[in-house]
Structure formats: C-alpha cells, structure tokens
Short mmCIF file of C-alpha atoms in Angstrom, two decimals:
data_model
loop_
_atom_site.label_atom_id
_atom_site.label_comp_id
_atom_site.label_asym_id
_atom_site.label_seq_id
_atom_site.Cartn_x
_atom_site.Cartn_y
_atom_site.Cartn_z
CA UNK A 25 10.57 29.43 23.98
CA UNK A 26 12.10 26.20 25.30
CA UNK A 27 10.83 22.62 24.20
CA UNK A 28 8.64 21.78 27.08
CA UNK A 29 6.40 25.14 25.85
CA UNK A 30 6.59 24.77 22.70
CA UNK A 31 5.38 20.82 22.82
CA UNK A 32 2.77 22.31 25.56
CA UNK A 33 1.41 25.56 22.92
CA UNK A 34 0.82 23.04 20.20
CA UNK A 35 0.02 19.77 22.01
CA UNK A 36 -3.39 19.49 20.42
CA UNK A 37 -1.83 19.56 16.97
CA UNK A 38 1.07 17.43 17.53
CA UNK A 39 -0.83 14.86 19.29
CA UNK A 40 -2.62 14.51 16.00
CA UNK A 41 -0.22 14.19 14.14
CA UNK A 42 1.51 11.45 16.31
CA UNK A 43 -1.88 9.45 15.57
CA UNK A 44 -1.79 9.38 12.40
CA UNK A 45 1.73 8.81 12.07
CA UNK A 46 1.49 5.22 14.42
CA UNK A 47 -2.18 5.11 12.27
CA UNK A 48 0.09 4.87 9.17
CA UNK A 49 2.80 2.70 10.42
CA UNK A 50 0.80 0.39 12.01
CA UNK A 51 -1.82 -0.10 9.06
CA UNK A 52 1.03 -0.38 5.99
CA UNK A 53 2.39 -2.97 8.65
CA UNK A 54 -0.60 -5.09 8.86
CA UNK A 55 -0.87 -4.94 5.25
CA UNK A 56 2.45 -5.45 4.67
CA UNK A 57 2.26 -8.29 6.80
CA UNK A 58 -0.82 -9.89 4.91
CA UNK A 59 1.27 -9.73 1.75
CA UNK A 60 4.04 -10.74 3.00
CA UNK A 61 3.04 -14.14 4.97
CA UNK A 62 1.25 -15.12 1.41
CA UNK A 63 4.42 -14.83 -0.04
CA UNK A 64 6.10 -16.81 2.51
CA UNK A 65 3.28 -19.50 1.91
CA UNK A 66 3.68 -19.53 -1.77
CA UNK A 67 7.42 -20.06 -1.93
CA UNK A 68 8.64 -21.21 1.85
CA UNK A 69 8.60 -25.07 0.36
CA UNK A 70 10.70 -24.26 -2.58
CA UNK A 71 14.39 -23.42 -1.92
CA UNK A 72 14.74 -21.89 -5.34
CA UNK A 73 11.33 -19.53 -5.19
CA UNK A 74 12.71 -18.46 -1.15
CA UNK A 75 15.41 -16.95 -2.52
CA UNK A 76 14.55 -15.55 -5.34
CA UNK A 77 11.29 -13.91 -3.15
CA UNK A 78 14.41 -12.62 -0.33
CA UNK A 79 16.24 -11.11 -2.93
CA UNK A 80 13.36 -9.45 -4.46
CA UNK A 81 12.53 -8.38 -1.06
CA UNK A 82 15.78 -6.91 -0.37
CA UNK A 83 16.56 -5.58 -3.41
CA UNK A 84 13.56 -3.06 -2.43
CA UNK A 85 15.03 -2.21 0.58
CA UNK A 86 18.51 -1.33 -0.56
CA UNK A 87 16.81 1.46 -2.55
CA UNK A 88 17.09 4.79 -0.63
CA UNK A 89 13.80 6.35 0.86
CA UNK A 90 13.80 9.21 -1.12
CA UNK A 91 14.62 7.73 -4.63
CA UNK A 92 11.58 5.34 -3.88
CA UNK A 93 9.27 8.28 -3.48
CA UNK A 94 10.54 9.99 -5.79
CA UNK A 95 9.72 7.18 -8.41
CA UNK A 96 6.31 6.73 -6.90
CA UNK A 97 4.83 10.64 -6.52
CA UNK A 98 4.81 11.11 -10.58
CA UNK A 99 2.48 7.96 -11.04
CA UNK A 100 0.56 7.93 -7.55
CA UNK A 101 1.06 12.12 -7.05
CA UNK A 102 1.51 13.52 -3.08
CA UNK A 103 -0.23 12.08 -0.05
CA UNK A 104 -1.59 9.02 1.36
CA UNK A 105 -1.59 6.80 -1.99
CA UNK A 106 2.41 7.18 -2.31
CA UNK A 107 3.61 6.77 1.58
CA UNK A 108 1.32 3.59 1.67
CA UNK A 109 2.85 2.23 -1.16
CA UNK A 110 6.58 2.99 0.29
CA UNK A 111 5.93 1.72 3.31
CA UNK A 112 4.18 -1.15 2.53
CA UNK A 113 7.50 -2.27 0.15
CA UNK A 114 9.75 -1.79 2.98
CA UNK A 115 8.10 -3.87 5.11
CA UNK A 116 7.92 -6.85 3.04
CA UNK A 117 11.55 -7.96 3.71
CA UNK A 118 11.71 -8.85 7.73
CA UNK A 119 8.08 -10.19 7.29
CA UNK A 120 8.74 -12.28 4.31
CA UNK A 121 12.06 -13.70 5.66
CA UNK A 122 10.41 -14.40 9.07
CA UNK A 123 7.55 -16.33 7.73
CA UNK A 124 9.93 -18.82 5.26
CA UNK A 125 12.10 -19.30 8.31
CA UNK A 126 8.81 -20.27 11.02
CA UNK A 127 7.30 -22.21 8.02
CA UNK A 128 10.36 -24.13 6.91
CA UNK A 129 11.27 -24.64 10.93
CA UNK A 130 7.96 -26.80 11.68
CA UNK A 131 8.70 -30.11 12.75
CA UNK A 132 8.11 -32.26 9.25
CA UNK A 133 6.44 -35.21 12.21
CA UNK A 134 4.22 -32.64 13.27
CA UNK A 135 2.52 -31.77 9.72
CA UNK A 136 2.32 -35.20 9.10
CA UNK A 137 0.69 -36.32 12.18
CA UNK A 138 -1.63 -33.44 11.81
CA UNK A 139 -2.28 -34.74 8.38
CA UNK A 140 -2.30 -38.47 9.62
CA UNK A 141 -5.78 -37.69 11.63
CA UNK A 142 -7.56 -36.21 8.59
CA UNK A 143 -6.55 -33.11 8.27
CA UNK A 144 -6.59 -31.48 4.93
CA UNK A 145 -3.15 -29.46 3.32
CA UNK A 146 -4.93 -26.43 4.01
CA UNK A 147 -6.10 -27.57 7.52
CA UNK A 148 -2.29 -28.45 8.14
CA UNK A 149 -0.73 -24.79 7.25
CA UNK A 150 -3.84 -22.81 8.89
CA UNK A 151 -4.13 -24.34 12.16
CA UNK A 152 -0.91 -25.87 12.66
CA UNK A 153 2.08 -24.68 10.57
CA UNK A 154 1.18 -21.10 10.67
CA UNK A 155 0.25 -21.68 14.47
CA UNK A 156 3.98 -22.48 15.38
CA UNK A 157 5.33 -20.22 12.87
CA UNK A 158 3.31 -17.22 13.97
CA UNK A 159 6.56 -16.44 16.71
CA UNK A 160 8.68 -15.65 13.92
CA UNK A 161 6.20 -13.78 12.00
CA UNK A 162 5.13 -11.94 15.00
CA UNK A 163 9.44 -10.77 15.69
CA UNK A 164 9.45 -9.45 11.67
CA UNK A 165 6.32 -7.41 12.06
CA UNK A 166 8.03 -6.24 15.07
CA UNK A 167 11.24 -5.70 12.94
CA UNK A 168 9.03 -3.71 10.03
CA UNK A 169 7.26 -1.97 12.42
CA UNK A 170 10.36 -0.14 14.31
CA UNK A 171 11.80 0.91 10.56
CA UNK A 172 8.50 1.95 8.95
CA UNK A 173 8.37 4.84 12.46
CA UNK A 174 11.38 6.10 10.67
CA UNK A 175 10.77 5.96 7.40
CA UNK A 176 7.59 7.58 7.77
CA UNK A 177 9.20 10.84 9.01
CA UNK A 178 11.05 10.89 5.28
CA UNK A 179 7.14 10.37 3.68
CA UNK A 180 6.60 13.85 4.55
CA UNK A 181 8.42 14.38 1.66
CA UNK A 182 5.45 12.64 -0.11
CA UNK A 183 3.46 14.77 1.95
CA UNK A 184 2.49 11.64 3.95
CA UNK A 185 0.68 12.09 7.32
CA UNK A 186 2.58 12.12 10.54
CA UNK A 187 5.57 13.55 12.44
CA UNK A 188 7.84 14.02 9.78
CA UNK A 189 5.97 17.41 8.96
CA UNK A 190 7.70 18.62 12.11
CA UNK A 191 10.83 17.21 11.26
CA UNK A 192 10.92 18.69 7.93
CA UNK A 193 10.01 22.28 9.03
CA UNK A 194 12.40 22.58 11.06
CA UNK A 195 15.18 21.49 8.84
CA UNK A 196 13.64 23.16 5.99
CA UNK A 197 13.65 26.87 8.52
CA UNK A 198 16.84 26.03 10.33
CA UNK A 199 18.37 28.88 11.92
CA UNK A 200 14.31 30.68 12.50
CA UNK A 201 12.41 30.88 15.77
CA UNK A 202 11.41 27.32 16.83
CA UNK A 203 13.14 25.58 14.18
CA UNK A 204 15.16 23.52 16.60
CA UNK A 205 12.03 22.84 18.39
CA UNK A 206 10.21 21.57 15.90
CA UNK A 207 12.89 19.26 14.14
CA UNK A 208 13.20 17.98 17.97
CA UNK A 209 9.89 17.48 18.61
CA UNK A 210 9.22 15.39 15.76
CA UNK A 211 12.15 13.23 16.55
CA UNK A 212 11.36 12.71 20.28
CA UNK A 213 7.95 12.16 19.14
CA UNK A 214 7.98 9.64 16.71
CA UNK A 215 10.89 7.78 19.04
CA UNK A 216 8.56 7.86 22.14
CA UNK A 217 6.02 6.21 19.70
CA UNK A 218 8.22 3.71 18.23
CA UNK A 219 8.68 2.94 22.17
CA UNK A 220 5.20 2.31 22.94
CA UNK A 221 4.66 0.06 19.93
CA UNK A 222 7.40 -2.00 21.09
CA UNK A 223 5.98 -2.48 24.10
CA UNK A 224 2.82 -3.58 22.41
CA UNK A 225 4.11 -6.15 20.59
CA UNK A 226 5.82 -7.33 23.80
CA UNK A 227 2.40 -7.67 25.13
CA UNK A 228 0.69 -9.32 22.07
CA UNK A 229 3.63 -12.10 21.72
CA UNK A 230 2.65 -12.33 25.86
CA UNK A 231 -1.04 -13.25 24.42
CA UNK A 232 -1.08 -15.24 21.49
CA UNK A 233 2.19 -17.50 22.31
CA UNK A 234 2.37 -20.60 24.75
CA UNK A 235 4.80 -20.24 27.31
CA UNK A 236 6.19 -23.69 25.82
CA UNK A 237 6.86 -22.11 22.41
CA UNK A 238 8.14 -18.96 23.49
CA UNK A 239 10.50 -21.30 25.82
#
C-alpha cells in the first residue's frame, strides 16, 4: 500500500486527529499568550524583572521535551492535563520576549500625550501601548505557534491528542506493514498544518495592523 492509499483508507481518522492536534496547539497558544503578555506587563518597565522573567522563560525551554513530560505525567498522569501544561511552558518564551520588546519600543511622547488628554495608566497600556505593541506580540505567537506543531507530535508520549500518535506508531512498529506510512503521514500532516496556520497569522496581522505600523 503506497501513501496516497493509505492517507485515503484512513482519511476520516486522520483528519481527526489533525483537528485536534491544531485544536491543541492553537488553544495552549492563546493561553500561553494570555500569560505571557501579563508577564510582559508586569515586568517590561523594569530592566532588572525583564531579565530575570527571559531567563526564567528560557531556562524552560532549554529543557528537553521529553524530560519535561516526563516530570509532569507522575503529578498530572497521561492525557490532556500534561500536554497542556508542556505546551503552554514552551510557549511562554517568544511571547514573553515579544511583548517586553513592543512595550518597551512605544514612543515615551506617545504615552504621555495619551496621558496628557486624561487618560488613565490603565487607559494608556490598554488602548495605546498594547495597541502599537500588539505587532510584536502578534510575530511571537506566530513564533510559539510553529514550535508548539512540533512539540505536540512528542506529547503523544503523554498520550496527548494529535498527530504524533501516527508518528509514534510507526517508529514504535518500524520495519511492519505501514509503518513507514504512518510515521510519514504524521509528519506531512502536522507540517501541512503548521503551513496553514502560518498563513493565518499572515492574514490576521493583514487585519488588525495599520498599513502605517506594519510599514
């Protein structure tokens, strides 16, 4: 059986489990994201608490995907709980970094002539700060996004939802019928996904930002 049949025999399946691998991705984004820009707020005016929050960002990232799981199945046990988690920490780095860097690069006149007509602190960093910084904050969610697709495959060792099932079967039954297949499948799959949410944030950075910013 080549790979064109084998995708065609099981497309029902497979096509489920390519939605809830983006499902995954792109919700541990979002909430990684949410996390992440408060963060950012909390520490992008203090040089000291920036770096300390990169590092500490970083640091979680240098830690291999399967030594995080690993840690994180004997207190939050196999499934959804534990790949949410994972993914979540991992994408705290680009998105943290990205919103310190679009906070800290608004234009110190411009707060203060938002300020200067009556608008309060909050006022300043809702509508106008986080307004110009959202560029930046938009290209790390982009950034998260693209590694969390991969990552996710080695959840599966978690027992996480997705693509990396396939993956893992077939590496797991190398050498058996349709074990090439299936290790290919997931890959192609989950790279063809990664594609299309590319192209989505292409479109979204097309909607929310002015022409003059993204000049």
């Amino acid at each position: 059986m080549n790979l064109f049949e084998y995708i065609s025999d099981r497309w029902d399946r497979l096509a489920l489990q390519g939605l809830l691998h983006v499902s995954a991705v792109v919700q541990c984004t979002i909430l990684g994201a949410v996390l992440g820009v408060l963060i950012g707020v909390a520490v992008y005016r203090s040089p000291v608490g920036s770096a300390v929050a990169t590092a500490l960002a970083s640091t979680i990232l240098t830690v291999p995907s399967f030594a995080l799981l690993g840690l994180l199945i004997p207190v939050f046990g196999l499934g959804a709980n534990t790949t949410v988690i994972a993914l979540v920490l991992y994408a705290l780095l680009p998105i943290v970094r990205n919103t310190i860097v679009g906070l800290s690069g608004v234009d110190p006149a411009v707060s203060d002539a938002a300020r200067g007509i009556g608008m309060s602190r909050f006022g300043v960093l809702t509508r106008v700060e986080l307004r110009l910084a959202w560029p930046a904050i938009l290209a790390g969610m982009r950034v998260a996004t693209q590694m969390l697709m991969g990552i996710a495959v080695i959840a599966a060792y978690a027992k996480g939802p997705g693509l990396g099932s396939e993956v893992f079967s077939g590496l797991t039954n190398a050498g058996s019928t349709n074990s090439l297949n299936q290790a290919l499948t997931g890959t192609l799959g989950v790279v063809v996904l990664a594609l299309v949410l590319d192209a989505v944030y292409v479109l979204i950075n097309r909607l929310t930002v002015s022409r003059g910013v993204r000049g």
